[in-house]
PDB file of C-alpha atoms in Angstrom:
ATOM      1  CA  MET A   1     173.169  91.938  94.166  1.00 49.00           C
ATOM      2  CA  SER A   2     170.809  89.441  95.205  1.00 48.00           C
ATOM      3  CA  HIS A   3     171.447  90.487  99.034  1.00 51.00           C
ATOM      4  CA  LYS A   4     170.855  94.296  98.221  1.00 52.00           C
ATOM      5  CA  GLY A   5     167.485  93.376  96.499  1.00 54.00           C
ATOM      6  CA  GLY A   6     166.497  91.279  99.326  1.00 58.00           C
ATOM      7  CA  THR A   7     167.334  93.812 102.100  1.00 63.00           C
ATOM      8  CA  GLY A   8     165.254  96.168  99.748  1.00 64.00           C
ATOM      9  CA  ALA A   9     162.442  94.126  99.688  1.00 64.00           C
ATOM     10  CA  TRP A  10     162.347  93.426 103.574  1.00 62.00           C
ATOM     11  CA  THR A  11     162.555  96.851 104.483  1.00 67.00           C
ATOM     12  CA  ASN A  12     159.777  97.741 101.901  1.00 66.00           C
ATOM     13  CA  ALA A  13     157.528  95.103 103.727  1.00 60.00           C
ATOM     14  CA  ASN A  14     158.474  96.243 107.052  1.00 63.00           C
ATOM     15  CA  ALA A  15     157.359 100.067 106.248  1.00 59.00           C
ATOM     16  CA  HIS A  16     154.246  98.515 104.856  1.00 59.00           C
ATOM     17  CA  TYR A  17     153.556  96.441 108.164  1.00 58.00           C
ATOM     18  CA  ARG A  18     154.047  99.294 109.902  1.00 63.00           C
ATOM     19  CA  ASN A  19     151.860 101.670 108.207  1.00 62.00           C
ATOM     20  CA  ALA A  20     149.028  99.042 108.437  1.00 56.00           C
ATOM     21  CA  ASN A  21     149.896  98.692 112.285  1.00 62.00           C
ATOM     22  CA  GLN A  22     149.842 102.873 112.390  1.00 59.00           C
ATOM     23  CA  LYS A  23     146.313 102.941 110.572  1.00 58.00           C
ATOM     24  CA  GLN A  24     144.644  99.882 113.015  1.00 60.00           C
ATOM     25  CA  ASN A  25     145.914 102.012 115.962  1.00 72.00           C
ATOM     26  CA  LYS A  26     144.370 105.202 114.860  1.00 66.00           C
ATOM     27  CA  LYS A  27     141.046 103.089 113.913  1.00 66.00           C
ATOM     28  CA  GLN A  28     141.361 101.545 117.100  1.00 72.00           C
ATOM     29  CA  LYS A  29     141.550 104.766 119.136  1.00 70.00           C
ATOM     30  CA  ARG A  30     138.850 106.450 117.230  1.00 64.00           C
ATOM     31  CA  GLU A  31     136.500 103.557 117.999  1.00 68.00           C
ATOM     32  CA  GLU A  32     137.564 103.591 121.743  1.00 70.00           C
ATOM     33  CA  TYR A  33     137.062 107.374 122.143  1.00 65.00           C
ATOM     34  CA  ARG A  34     133.246 107.241 120.616  1.00 65.00           C
ATOM     35  CA  LEU A  35     132.481 104.499 122.707  1.00 70.00           C
ATOM     36  CA  ALA A  36     133.715 106.152 125.889  1.00 67.00           C
ATOM     37  CA  HIS A  37     131.106 109.231 124.821  1.00 66.00           C
ATOM     38  CA  GLN A  38     128.331 106.803 124.787  1.00 66.00           C
ATOM     39  CA  ASP A  39     128.572 107.268 128.450  1.00 68.00           C
ATOM     40  CA  GLU A  40     124.896 109.511 129.055  1.00 73.00           C
ATOM     41  CA  GLY A  41     126.472 111.710 131.740  1.00 79.00           C
ATOM     42  CA  ILE A  42     129.516 112.858 129.472  1.00 83.00           C
ATOM     43  CA  SER A  43     129.869 116.742 129.536  1.00 84.00           C
ATOM     44  CA  GLU A  44     133.370 117.071 127.459  1.00 89.00           C
ATOM     45  CA  LEU A  45     132.725 117.891 124.132  1.00 90.00           C
ATOM     46  CA  PRO A  46     133.418 115.491 121.667  1.00 91.00           C
ATOM     47  CA  LYS A  47     136.766 116.130 119.334  1.00 88.00           C
ATOM     48  CA  LYS A  48     136.683 115.836 115.359  1.00 86.00           C
ATOM     49  CA  LYS A  49     139.361 114.086 114.705  1.00 85.00           C
ATOM     50  CA  PHE A  50     138.000 110.843 116.171  1.00 83.00           C
ATOM     51  CA  TYR A  51     134.846 111.259 113.735  1.00 83.00           C
ATOM     52  CA  ARG A  52     136.821 112.141 110.720  1.00 76.00           C
ATOM     53  CA  GLN A  53     134.880 110.918 107.752  1.00 70.00           C
ATOM     54  CA  ARG A  54     135.282 111.816 103.786  1.00 67.00           C
ATOM     55  CA  ALA A  55     133.861 115.193 103.042  1.00 64.00           C
ATOM     56  CA  HIS A  56     130.924 113.979 100.842  1.00 65.00           C
ATOM     57  CA  ALA A  57     128.547 110.932 100.613  1.00 69.00           C
ATOM     58  CA  ASN A  58     126.750 109.540  97.145  1.00 70.00           C
ATOM     59  CA  PRO A  59     123.182 110.174  98.160  1.00 68.00           C
ATOM     60  CA  PHE A  60     122.199 107.588  95.595  1.00 65.00           C
ATOM     61  CA  SER A  61     123.990 104.632  97.598  1.00 70.00           C
ATOM     62  CA  ASP A  62     122.103 102.423  99.667  1.00 63.00           C
ATOM     63  CA  HIS A  63     123.132 103.791 102.923  1.00 64.00           C
ATOM     64  CA  GLN A  64     120.872 101.116 105.379  1.00 76.00           C
ATOM     65  CA  LEU A  65     119.308 103.812 106.739  1.00 83.00           C
ATOM     66  CA  THR A  66     116.203 103.700 108.999  1.00 85.00           C
ATOM     67  CA  TYR A  67     113.318 105.793 108.152  1.00 88.00           C
ATOM     68  CA  PRO A  68     109.549 105.752 109.455  1.00 91.00           C
ATOM     69  CA  ILE A  69     106.772 104.611 107.384  1.00 92.00           C
ATOM     70  CA  ARG A  70     105.045 108.081 107.922  1.00 94.00           C
ATOM     71  CA  PRO A  71     105.951 110.988 109.799  1.00 94.00           C
ATOM     72  CA  SER A  72     103.510 110.126 112.711  1.00 92.00           C
ATOM     73  CA  ALA A  73     105.288 106.478 113.077  1.00 93.00           C
ATOM     74  CA  MET A  74     108.391 108.397 113.801  1.00 94.00           C
ATOM     75  CA  ASP A  75     109.585 108.243 117.781  1.00 94.00           C
ATOM     76  CA  TRP A  76     111.364 111.426 118.597  1.00 95.00           C
ATOM     77  CA  SER A  77     111.527 110.430 122.411  1.00 93.00           C
ATOM     78  CA  LYS A  78     114.864 109.824 122.470  1.00 93.00           C
ATOM     79  CA  TYR A  79     115.932 112.954 120.554  1.00 96.00           C
ATOM     80  CA  TYR A  80     113.970 115.079 122.508  1.00 96.00           C
ATOM     81  CA  PRO A  81     113.701 113.575 125.856  1.00 93.00           C
ATOM     82  CA  ALA A  82     112.780 117.058 127.508  1.00 93.00           C
ATOM     83  CA  PHE A  83     109.818 117.436 125.296  1.00 93.00           C
ATOM     84  CA  ALA A  84     108.778 113.622 125.029  1.00 87.00           C
ATOM     85  CA  SER A  85     105.631 112.718 127.030  1.00 78.00           C
ATOM     86  CA  PRO A  86     103.157 110.299 127.420  1.00 71.00           C
ATOM     87  CA  SER A  87      99.538 111.753 126.430  1.00 54.00           C
ATOM     88  CA  VAL A  88      97.538 111.192 129.665  1.00 42.00           C
ATOM     89  CA  GLU A  89      95.656 108.507 127.434  1.00 44.00           C
ATOM     90  CA  GLN A  90      98.858 106.884 127.428  1.00 48.00           C
ATOM     91  CA  SER A  91     100.240 107.251 130.792  1.00 45.00           C
ATOM     92  CA  LEU A  92      96.775 106.131 132.302  1.00 43.00           C
ATOM     93  CA  GLY A  93      97.394 102.884 130.342  1.00 50.00           C
ATOM     94  CA  ASN A  94      94.216 103.381 127.999  1.00 51.00           C
ATOM     95  CA  PRO A  95      93.249  99.685 127.082  1.00 49.00           C
ATOM     96  CA  ASN A  96      91.984 101.459 123.536  1.00 52.00           C
ATOM     97  CA  LEU A  97      95.454 102.259 122.432  1.00 46.00           C
ATOM     98  CA  GLU A  98      96.890  98.854 120.626  1.00 49.00           C
ATOM     99  CA  GLY A  99      99.939  98.276 119.697  1.00 48.00           C
ATOM    100  CA  PRO A 100     103.266 100.342 120.307  1.00 58.00           C
ATOM    101  CA  HIS A 101     102.525 104.083 119.771  1.00 68.00           C
ATOM    102  CA  PRO A 102     105.287 106.216 119.324  1.00 79.00           C
ATOM    103  CA  MET A 103     105.483 109.265 122.363  1.00 83.00           C
ATOM    104  CA  PRO A 104     104.421 112.397 121.303  1.00 89.00           C
ATOM    105  CA  LEU A 105     106.198 115.312 121.570  1.00 92.00           C
ATOM    106  CA  THR A 106     104.781 118.621 123.282  1.00 93.00           C
ATOM    107  CA  LYS A 107     105.378 120.512 120.445  1.00 94.00           C
ATOM    108  CA  ASP A 108     106.359 119.752 116.516  1.00 96.00           C
ATOM    109  CA  ILE A 109     109.825 120.043 114.862  1.00 98.00           C
ATOM    110  CA  THR A 110     109.803 123.336 112.710  1.00 98.00           C
ATOM    111  CA  VAL A 111     113.143 124.183 112.206  1.00 98.00           C
ATOM    112  CA  ALA A 112     115.535 121.537 109.594  1.00 98.00           C
ATOM    113  CA  ASP A 113     119.226 121.937 108.878  1.00 98.00           C
ATOM    114  CA  ILE A 114     119.634 119.821 105.718  1.00 97.00           C
ATOM    115  CA  GLY A 115     123.123 118.478 106.013  1.00 94.00           C
ATOM    116  CA  CYS A 116     124.113 120.025 109.037  1.00 95.00           C
ATOM    117  CA  GLY A 117     127.762 118.872 109.027  1.00 92.00           C
ATOM    118  CA  PHE A 118     129.070 119.161 112.162  1.00 94.00           C
ATOM    119  CA  GLY A 119     126.237 120.892 113.607  1.00 96.00           C
ATOM    120  CA  GLY A 120     127.821 124.312 114.307  1.00 96.00           C
ATOM    121  CA  LEU A 121     124.311 125.979 112.969  1.00 97.00           C
ATOM    122  CA  LEU A 122     122.145 123.998 115.187  1.00 97.00           C
ATOM    123  CA  VAL A 123     123.879 124.801 118.329  1.00 97.00           C
ATOM    124  CA  ALA A 124     124.129 128.172 117.490  1.00 96.00           C
ATOM    125  CA  LEU A 125     120.484 128.451 116.702  1.00 97.00           C
ATOM    126  CA  ALA A 126     119.183 126.730 119.628  1.00 97.00           C
ATOM    127  CA  ARG A 127     119.553 129.725 121.975  1.00 95.00           C
ATOM    128  CA  LYS A 128     118.571 131.956 118.922  1.00 96.00           C
ATOM    129  CA  LEU A 129     115.396 130.243 118.765  1.00 96.00           C
ATOM    130  CA  PRO A 130     114.667 128.579 122.419  1.00 95.00           C
ATOM    131  CA  ASN A 131     110.715 127.947 121.474  1.00 95.00           C
ATOM    132  CA  ASP A 132     111.465 125.990 118.442  1.00 97.00           C
ATOM    133  CA  LEU A 133     112.621 122.668 118.309  1.00 98.00           C
ATOM    134  CA  LEU A 134     115.367 122.273 115.648  1.00 98.00           C
ATOM    135  CA  LEU A 135     116.708 118.919 113.865  1.00 98.00           C
ATOM    136  CA  GLY A 136     119.332 118.106 111.793  1.00 98.00           C
ATOM    137  CA  LEU A 137     119.808 115.779 109.219  1.00 97.00           C
ATOM    138  CA  GLU A 138     123.292 114.365 107.931  1.00 95.00           C
ATOM    139  CA  ILE A 139     124.188 111.480 105.723  1.00 92.00           C
ATOM    140  CA  ARG A 140     127.846 110.754 107.048  1.00 91.00           C
ATOM    141  CA  THR A 141     127.685 108.307 109.893  1.00 90.00           C
ATOM    142  CA  GLN A 142     130.517 109.368 111.909  1.00 91.00           C
ATOM    143  CA  VAL A 143     129.725 113.116 111.782  1.00 93.00           C
ATOM    144  CA  THR A 144     126.075 112.055 112.710  1.00 94.00           C
ATOM    145  CA  GLU A 145     127.491 110.621 115.883  1.00 94.00           C
ATOM    146  CA  PHE A 146     129.665 113.763 116.545  1.00 95.00           C
ATOM    147  CA  VAL A 147     126.832 116.014 116.313  1.00 96.00           C
ATOM    148  CA  GLN A 148     124.859 113.889 118.800  1.00 96.00           C
ATOM    149  CA  ASP A 149     127.502 113.430 121.143  1.00 95.00           C
ATOM    150  CA  ARG A 150     128.356 117.238 121.356  1.00 96.00           C
ATOM    151  CA  ILE A 151     124.837 118.069 122.330  1.00 97.00           C
ATOM    152  CA  LYS A 152     124.578 115.479 124.745  1.00 95.00           C
ATOM    153  CA  ALA A 153     127.760 116.795 126.238  1.00 95.00           C
ATOM    154  CA  LEU A 154     126.469 120.542 126.084  1.00 96.00           C
ATOM    155  CA  ARG A 155     122.786 119.376 127.588  1.00 95.00           C
ATOM    156  CA  ASN A 156     124.698 117.729 130.445  1.00 94.00           C
ATOM    157  CA  GLN A 157     126.942 120.861 130.558  1.00 93.00           C
ATOM    158  CA  HIS A 158     124.028 123.133 131.313  1.00 90.00           C
ATOM    159  CA  LYS A 159     122.238 120.878 133.635  1.00 86.00           C
ATOM    160  CA  PRO A 160     121.800 122.343 136.790  1.00 83.00           C
ATOM    161  CA  ALA A 161     123.453 120.091 139.733  1.00 74.00           C
ATOM    162  CA  SER A 162     120.301 120.797 141.884  1.00 67.00           C
ATOM    163  CA  LEU A 163     118.074 118.799 139.367  1.00 64.00           C
ATOM    164  CA  THR A 164     118.601 115.212 140.077  1.00 52.00           C
ATOM    165  CA  THR A 165     117.708 112.222 137.962  1.00 51.00           C
ATOM    166  CA  ALA A 166     114.574 111.951 139.896  1.00 48.00           C
ATOM    167  CA  ASP A 167     113.287 115.632 139.341  1.00 52.00           C
ATOM    168  CA  ALA A 168     114.022 115.227 135.972  1.00 53.00           C
ATOM    169  CA  ASP A 169     112.014 112.328 135.364  1.00 50.00           C
ATOM    170  CA  THR A 170     109.136 113.805 137.469  1.00 51.00           C
ATOM    171  CA  PRO A 171     106.341 114.644 134.812  1.00 50.00           C
ATOM    172  CA  MET A 172     104.491 118.379 134.944  1.00 51.00           C
ATOM    173  CA  HIS A 173     101.029 118.382 133.910  1.00 48.00           C
ATOM    174  CA  THR A 174     100.039 120.898 131.430  1.00 50.00           C
ATOM    175  CA  THR A 175      96.602 122.120 130.084  1.00 46.00           C
ATOM    176  CA  SER A 176      97.353 120.641 126.704  1.00 50.00           C
ATOM    177  CA  ASN A 177      96.407 117.367 128.081  1.00 50.00           C
ATOM    178  CA  THR A 178     100.343 116.248 127.711  1.00 50.00           C
ATOM    179  CA  ILE A 179     102.924 116.047 130.143  1.00 54.00           C
ATOM    180  CA  THR A 180     106.362 118.032 130.247  1.00 59.00           C
ATOM    181  CA  SER A 181     109.483 117.404 131.348  1.00 66.00           C
ATOM    182  CA  PRO A 182     110.895 120.021 134.104  1.00 69.00           C
ATOM    183  CA  LEU A 183     113.958 119.971 131.649  1.00 78.00           C
ATOM    184  CA  SER A 184     112.334 121.466 128.616  1.00 78.00           C
ATOM    185  CA  SER A 185     113.688 124.978 129.797  1.00 83.00           C
ATOM    186  CA  LEU A 186     117.266 124.464 129.980  1.00 92.00           C
ATOM    187  CA  PRO A 187     119.665 125.141 126.772  1.00 93.00           C
ATOM    188  CA  TYR A 188     120.256 122.656 124.037  1.00 96.00           C
ATOM    189  CA  GLN A 189     117.394 120.555 124.674  1.00 96.00           C
ATOM    190  CA  ASN A 190     115.655 121.505 121.791  1.00 97.00           C
ATOM    191  CA  ILE A 191     118.122 120.600 119.296  1.00 98.00           C
ATOM    192  CA  ALA A 192     118.716 116.806 117.627  1.00 98.00           C
ATOM    193  CA  CYS A 193     120.557 115.225 115.119  1.00 98.00           C
ATOM    194  CA  ILE A 194     119.764 112.134 113.209  1.00 96.00           C
ATOM    195  CA  ARG A 195     121.140 110.120 110.110  1.00 94.00           C
ATOM    196  CA  ALA A 196     118.830 110.643 107.046  1.00 93.00           C
ATOM    197  CA  ASN A 197     118.955 110.911 103.355  1.00 93.00           C
ATOM    198  CA  THR A 198     116.695 114.122 102.557  1.00 93.00           C
ATOM    199  CA  MET A 199     117.076 113.380  98.717  1.00 91.00           C
ATOM    200  CA  LYS A 200     115.106 110.010  99.292  1.00 91.00           C
ATOM    201  CA  PHE A 201     112.837 110.258 102.292  1.00 92.00           C
ATOM    202  CA  LEU A 202     112.139 114.178 103.509  1.00 95.00           C
ATOM    203  CA  PRO A 203     108.290 113.608 103.394  1.00 95.00           C
ATOM    204  CA  ARG A 204     108.951 110.760 105.304  1.00 95.00           C
ATOM    205  CA  PHE A 205     109.948 112.606 108.555  1.00 96.00           C
ATOM    206  CA  PHE A 206     107.779 115.491 108.294  1.00 97.00           C
ATOM    207  CA  SER A 207     104.070 116.449 107.494  1.00 97.00           C
ATOM    208  CA  ARG A 208     102.701 118.908 105.268  1.00 97.00           C
ATOM    209  CA  SER A 209     103.303 122.525 106.093  1.00 97.00           C
ATOM    210  CA  GLN A 210     104.918 121.586 109.338  1.00 98.00           C
ATOM    211  CA  LEU A 211     108.569 123.458 108.771  1.00 98.00           C
ATOM    212  CA  THR A 212     109.102 126.916 109.308  1.00 98.00           C
ATOM    213  CA  LYS A 213     112.667 127.539 108.370  1.00 98.00           C
ATOM    214  CA  ILE A 214     115.032 125.104 105.973  1.00 98.00           C
ATOM    215  CA  PHE A 215     118.691 125.349 105.683  1.00 98.00           C
ATOM    216  CA  LEU A 216     120.876 124.688 103.013  1.00 97.00           C
ATOM    217  CA  CYS A 217     124.366 125.602 104.130  1.00 97.00           C
ATOM    218  CA  PHE A 218     127.374 124.812 101.989  1.00 95.00           C
ATOM    219  CA  PRO A 219     126.093 121.861  99.899  1.00 94.00           C
ATOM    220  CA  ASP A 220     128.280 119.574  98.154  1.00 92.00           C
ATOM    221  CA  PRO A 221     128.362 121.533  94.724  1.00 92.00           C
ATOM    222  CA  HIS A 222     128.867 118.589  92.452  1.00 90.00           C
ATOM    223  CA  PHE A 223     130.639 120.735  89.606  1.00 90.00           C
ATOM    224  CA  LYS A 224     130.662 117.585  87.400  1.00 90.00           C
ATOM    225  CA  ALA A 225     127.729 118.142  84.882  1.00 90.00           C
ATOM    226  CA  ARG A 226     126.775 114.840  85.171  1.00 89.00           C
ATOM    227  CA  LYS A 227     126.725 115.161  89.100  1.00 86.00           C
ATOM    228  CA  HIS A 228     124.398 117.748  89.009  1.00 92.00           C
ATOM    229  CA  LYS A 229     121.326 115.178  89.734  1.00 91.00           C
ATOM    230  CA  ALA A 230     122.901 115.153  93.056  1.00 88.00           C
ATOM    231  CA  ARG A 231     122.649 118.769  94.049  1.00 93.00           C
ATOM    232  CA  ILE A 232     120.314 119.051  97.170  1.00 94.00           C
ATOM    233  CA  VAL A 233     118.166 122.006  95.038  1.00 96.00           C
ATOM    234  CA  SER A 234     116.304 120.727  92.057  1.00 95.00           C
ATOM    235  CA  THR A 235     112.803 120.973  90.781  1.00 93.00           C
ATOM    236  CA  THR A 236     111.757 118.137  92.663  1.00 94.00           C
ATOM    237  CA  LEU A 237     113.266 118.684  95.497  1.00 96.00           C
ATOM    238  CA  ASN A 238     112.114 121.794  95.535  1.00 97.00           C
ATOM    239  CA  SER A 239     108.459 120.552  95.529  1.00 97.00           C
ATOM    240  CA  GLU A 240     109.311 118.174  98.440  1.00 97.00           C
ATOM    241  CA  TYR A 241     110.492 121.744 100.303  1.00 98.00           C
ATOM    242  CA  ALA A 242     107.387 123.351  99.526  1.00 98.00           C
ATOM    243  CA  PHE A 243     105.188 120.268 100.990  1.00 97.00           C
ATOM    244  CA  VAL A 244     106.726 120.062 104.136  1.00 98.00           C
ATOM    245  CA  MET A 245     107.101 123.903 104.543  1.00 98.00           C
ATOM    246  CA  LYS A 246     104.413 126.351 106.195  1.00 97.00           C
ATOM    247  CA  PRO A 247     103.205 129.069 103.894  1.00 97.00           C
ATOM    248  CA  GLY A 248     105.341 132.237 105.088  1.00 97.00           C
ATOM    249  CA  GLY A 249     108.357 130.116 105.955  1.00 98.00           C
ATOM    250  CA  VAL A 250     111.572 130.665 104.708  1.00 98.00           C
ATOM    251  CA  VAL A 251     114.637 128.558 102.902  1.00 98.00           C
ATOM    252  CA  TYR A 252     117.758 129.685 103.349  1.00 98.00           C
ATOM    253  CA  THR A 253     120.767 128.992 101.181  1.00 98.00           C
ATOM    254  CA  ILE A 254     124.438 129.745 101.488  1.00 97.00           C
ATOM    255  CA  THR A 255     127.440 128.834  99.400  1.00 97.00           C
ATOM    256  CA  ASP A 256     130.908 129.665  98.524  1.00 96.00           C
ATOM    257  CA  VAL A 257     130.743 128.525  95.037  1.00 96.00           C
ATOM    258  CA  LYS A 258     129.196 131.467  92.703  1.00 96.00           C
ATOM    259  CA  ASP A 259     128.044 128.663  90.089  1.00 96.00           C
ATOM    260  CA  LEU A 260     126.013 126.665  92.900  1.00 97.00           C
ATOM    261  CA  HIS A 261     124.528 129.792  94.046  1.00 97.00           C
ATOM    262  CA  GLU A 262     123.200 130.881  90.617  1.00 97.00           C
ATOM    263  CA  TRP A 263     122.162 127.064  90.038  1.00 97.00           C
ATOM    264  CA  MET A 264     120.088 127.307  93.669  1.00 97.00           C
ATOM    265  CA  VAL A 265     118.602 130.778  92.965  1.00 98.00           C
ATOM    266  CA  SER A 266     117.313 129.639  89.315  1.00 97.00           C
ATOM    267  CA  HIS A 267     115.964 126.537  90.767  1.00 97.00           C
ATOM    268  CA  PHE A 268     113.970 128.164  93.418  1.00 98.00           C
ATOM    269  CA  ASP A 269     113.199 131.584  91.247  1.00 97.00           C
ATOM    270  CA  ALA A 270     111.262 129.365  88.525  1.00 97.00           C
ATOM    271  CA  HIS A 271     109.252 127.273  91.238  1.00 97.00           C
ATOM    272  CA  ALA A 272     105.824 128.572  91.828  1.00 96.00           C
ATOM    273  CA  SER A 273     105.502 127.885  95.360  1.00 97.00           C
ATOM    274  CA  PHE A 274     108.668 130.177  96.458  1.00 98.00           C
ATOM    275  CA  ALA A 275     109.692 133.921  96.149  1.00 98.00           C
ATOM    276  CA  ARG A 276     112.951 135.202  96.702  1.00 98.00           C
ATOM    277  CA  VAL A 277     113.409 137.600  99.581  1.00 97.00           C
ATOM    278  CA  ALA A 278     116.181 139.986 100.695  1.00 96.00           C
ATOM    279  CA  GLU A 279     118.232 139.860 103.477  1.00 93.00           C
ATOM    280  CA  GLU A 280     117.444 142.997 104.500  1.00 94.00           C
ATOM    281  CA  GLN A 281     113.698 142.293 104.458  1.00 95.00           C
ATOM    282  CA  LEU A 282     114.208 139.467 106.698  1.00 95.00           C
ATOM    283  CA  GLU A 283     116.221 141.467 109.334  1.00 92.00           C
ATOM    284  CA  SER A 284     113.923 143.968 109.292  1.00 94.00           C
ATOM    285  CA  GLU A 285     111.026 141.676 109.910  1.00 94.00           C
ATOM    286  CA  GLY A 286     113.292 140.723 113.168  1.00 93.00           C
ATOM    287  CA  ASP A 287     115.120 137.374 111.721  1.00 95.00           C
ATOM    288  CA  VAL A 288     117.719 136.427 114.095  1.00 93.00           C
ATOM    289  CA  CYS A 289     118.981 133.641 111.534  1.00 95.00           C
ATOM    290  CA  MET A 290     120.923 135.488 108.854  1.00 92.00           C
ATOM    291  CA  GLY A 291     124.175 136.763 110.906  1.00 91.00           C
ATOM    292  CA  VAL A 292     124.321 132.938 112.716  1.00 95.00           C
ATOM    293  CA  MET A 293     124.338 131.175 109.156  1.00 95.00           C
ATOM    294  CA  ARG A 294     126.870 133.687 107.959  1.00 93.00           C
ATOM    295  CA  GLN A 295     129.388 133.080 110.896  1.00 91.00           C
ATOM    296  CA  GLU A 296     128.788 129.793 112.679  1.00 91.00           C
ATOM    297  CA  THR A 297     129.129 126.944 110.024  1.00 91.00           C
ATOM    298  CA  GLU A 298     132.334 125.137 109.982  1.00 90.00           C
ATOM    299  CA  GLU A 299     132.232 125.497 106.403  1.00 91.00           C
ATOM    300  CA  GLY A 300     131.489 129.276 106.736  1.00 92.00           C
ATOM    301  CA  LYS A 301     134.321 129.909 109.339  1.00 93.00           C
ATOM    302  CA  LYS A 302     136.645 127.882 106.898  1.00 93.00           C
ATOM    303  CA  VAL A 303     135.737 130.533 104.064  1.00 94.00           C
ATOM    304  CA  GLU A 304     136.011 133.185 106.101  1.00 92.00           C
ATOM    305  CA  ARG A 305     139.922 132.442 107.236  1.00 93.00           C
ATOM    306  CA  ASN A 306     140.459 131.866 103.660  1.00 93.00           C
ATOM    307  CA  LYS A 307     138.980 135.185 102.568  1.00 92.00           C
ATOM    308  CA  GLY A 308     136.582 133.705 100.446  1.00 94.00           C
ATOM    309  CA  GLU A 309     132.959 134.980  99.136  1.00 95.00           C
ATOM    310  CA  LYS A 310     129.700 133.497 100.615  1.00 96.00           C
ATOM    311  CA  TYR A 311     126.823 133.992  98.494  1.00 97.00           C
ATOM    312  CA  VAL A 312     123.478 133.837 100.270  1.00 97.00           C
ATOM    313  CA  ALA A 313     119.903 134.077  99.209  1.00 97.00           C
ATOM    314  CA  CYS A 314     116.729 133.545 100.695  1.00 98.00           C
ATOM    315  CA  PHE A 315     113.367 132.212  99.599  1.00 98.00           C
ATOM    316  CA  ARG A 316     109.742 132.410 101.051  1.00 98.00           C
ATOM    317  CA  ARG A 317     107.263 129.692 100.890  1.00 98.00           C
ATOM    318  CA  VAL A 318     104.367 131.590  99.401  1.00 97.00           C
ATOM    319  CA  GLU A 319     100.227 130.493  99.769  1.00 95.00           C
ATOM    320  CA  ASP A 320      99.275 128.075  97.560  1.00 92.00           C
ATOM    321  CA  PRO A 321      96.519 128.956  95.035  1.00 87.00           C
ATOM    322  CA  PRO A 322      93.102 128.593  96.089  1.00 86.00           C
ATOM    323  CA  TRP A 323      91.592 125.437  93.915  1.00 80.00           C
ATOM    324  CA  PRO A 324      88.994 126.933  91.123  1.00 82.00           C
ATOM    325  CA  GLU A 325      85.411 126.429  91.793  1.00 75.00           C
TER     326      GLU A 325
END
């Protein structure tokens, strides 16, 4: 009996050892794969299986995030290199410019995808909104890394062979007292993704009335009542969305959870800075985002495969009332 018991214990220990080795090997393969994709010239699209992470993250946790003290202090040049350019004063070495100054963009970010996931909406909208700069904000580390590698690969795929590195680095002066890159007209140069917790730091990235579109696509429903405070739509957060949105701008929401849909509708309806706008109205105005939002997100495709329901609601940022005299 003791011999059998010893054999069983040895077998269990051996199985545990094998499982631990397999997990370690998978982790090592993921790290090696992601390290290889740090090559700036890579054009192969990344594979999701090497960037797996839990579906949701606690927005109240300390995620050791980096964020600017104010929007003007954010250096966007590494995220939108085709639109980043020193001002003429910086390029000429103006001695009155003291200390490090973020390299300005030739245009502002106007579209934000909050909780962008694996970047399906960003990539789809890149060509639909070629004159806008779009930013995805994602709290999960490896998912953010995947989107950044995806954008890098797409940019390299669409960079013409005739455009050398020297050509790309050669600036072109414009009449707006800035310098632009010949890359700015190429596909996917207008999208980027950063790791951020928008529930805490949204106004650190965007100035007042900067954005024209905000997307809230398939956010975490946080089903339990005690978790509702972690939902991405609330009275407080809606006030922050109102602050960074330009009057006339639109917040787009979509979910497959009816309870969450009703929650978002009730909170936006109750906010004085927003008014619900019908999908048909937006489409009649030439809005190209509705169909893309329904079809191109990874979660949207999953709902489609499972023949689930999608609940959409859009809200327009209204003009602030005049100050009383």
